[in-house]
């Protein structure tokens, strides 16, 4: 069992930055991929970024490429999502998830086993 907790959300103006953190407990998550997703009332859970177990492979949604950076610190069982140049359309609840069954860098919600409760990010114009 892996317990996942996100933090770092908040209200920011367009063009600003936020750094989300994901803490995992209950199990060493270093062998597993970590993904970030976001949800709005208009869109189902949308893939944002994923990082593989070693951190040497990352994949981003086209909508965030060049603005967001995913990273991880396996010694601390943490992952981070640095979000720069935020846009109003980035407003969403952001979720961190851990995938223990898929090798590589999964991009679909169904490939993840453990999810956090989400953290709200609101970008104002």
Short mmCIF file of N, CA and C in Angstrom, two decimals, residues 36-40 43-48 61 63-64 67-68 83 86 89-95 115:
data_model
loop_
_atom_site.label_atom_id
_atom_site.label_comp_id
_atom_site.label_asym_id
_atom_site.label_seq_id
_atom_site.Cartn_x
_atom_site.Cartn_y
_atom_site.Cartn_z
N UNK A 36 1.63 12.93 -12.89
CA UNK A 36 0.78 14.04 -12.46
C UNK A 36 -0.37 14.17 -13.46
N UNK A 37 -1.55 14.34 -12.94
CA UNK A 37 -2.75 14.52 -13.74
C UNK A 37 -3.51 15.72 -13.19
N UNK A 38 -4.46 16.22 -13.97
CA UNK A 38 -5.30 17.32 -13.49
C UNK A 38 -6.73 17.10 -13.93
N UNK A 39 -7.64 17.66 -13.14
CA UNK A 39 -9.07 17.46 -13.39
C UNK A 39 -9.80 18.79 -13.27
N UNK A 40 -10.69 19.04 -14.21
CA UNK A 40 -11.60 20.18 -14.15
C UNK A 40 -13.01 19.67 -14.37
N UNK A 43 -13.25 18.69 -18.02
CA UNK A 43 -12.39 17.63 -18.56
C UNK A 43 -12.20 16.53 -17.53
N UNK A 44 -12.19 15.31 -18.01
CA UNK A 44 -11.88 14.18 -17.15
C UNK A 44 -10.41 14.27 -16.77
N UNK A 45 -9.95 13.33 -15.95
CA UNK A 45 -8.57 13.38 -15.49
C UNK A 45 -7.62 13.40 -16.69
N UNK A 46 -6.85 14.48 -16.79
CA UNK A 46 -6.00 14.74 -17.94
C UNK A 46 -4.54 14.52 -17.56
N UNK A 47 -3.82 13.82 -18.40
CA UNK A 47 -2.40 13.58 -18.19
C UNK A 47 -1.64 14.90 -18.28
N UNK A 48 -0.71 15.10 -17.33
CA UNK A 48 0.14 16.30 -17.34
C UNK A 48 1.60 15.92 -17.60
N UNK A 61 2.51 16.46 -21.39
CA UNK A 61 1.41 16.81 -22.29
C UNK A 61 1.85 18.01 -23.12
N UNK A 63 0.30 20.55 -23.86
CA UNK A 63 -0.20 21.81 -23.30
C UNK A 63 0.72 22.40 -22.23
N UNK A 64 1.60 21.58 -21.65
CA UNK A 64 2.46 22.07 -20.57
C UNK A 64 3.94 22.00 -20.93
N UNK A 67 6.89 24.50 -20.06
CA UNK A 67 6.51 25.34 -18.92
C UNK A 67 6.58 24.57 -17.59
N UNK A 68 6.27 23.28 -17.63
CA UNK A 68 6.26 22.45 -16.43
C UNK A 68 7.47 21.51 -16.44
N UNK A 83 5.80 24.40 -11.97
CA UNK A 83 4.92 24.97 -12.98
C UNK A 83 5.24 26.44 -13.17
N UNK A 86 2.36 30.13 -15.77
CA UNK A 86 1.03 29.55 -15.62
C UNK A 86 -0.02 30.35 -16.39
N UNK A 89 -5.93 28.61 -18.11
CA UNK A 89 -6.41 27.26 -18.45
C UNK A 89 -5.68 26.15 -17.71
N UNK A 90 -4.66 26.48 -16.91
CA UNK A 90 -4.01 25.49 -16.06
C UNK A 90 -4.78 25.28 -14.76
N UNK A 91 -5.79 26.10 -14.53
CA UNK A 91 -6.60 25.96 -13.32
C UNK A 91 -7.24 24.58 -13.27
N UNK A 92 -7.02 23.86 -12.18
CA UNK A 92 -7.51 22.49 -12.05
C UNK A 92 -7.14 21.95 -10.68
N UNK A 93 -7.68 20.80 -10.36
CA UNK A 93 -7.18 20.03 -9.22
C UNK A 93 -6.09 19.11 -9.77
N UNK A 94 -4.94 19.17 -9.16
CA UNK A 94 -3.79 18.39 -9.62
C UNK A 94 -3.59 17.18 -8.71
N UNK A 95 -3.38 16.03 -9.36
CA UNK A 95 -3.22 14.77 -8.64
C UNK A 95 -1.86 14.15 -8.96
N UNK A 115 -3.34 7.05 -5.70
CA UNK A 115 -3.59 8.45 -5.99
C UNK A 115 -3.65 9.27 -4.71
#
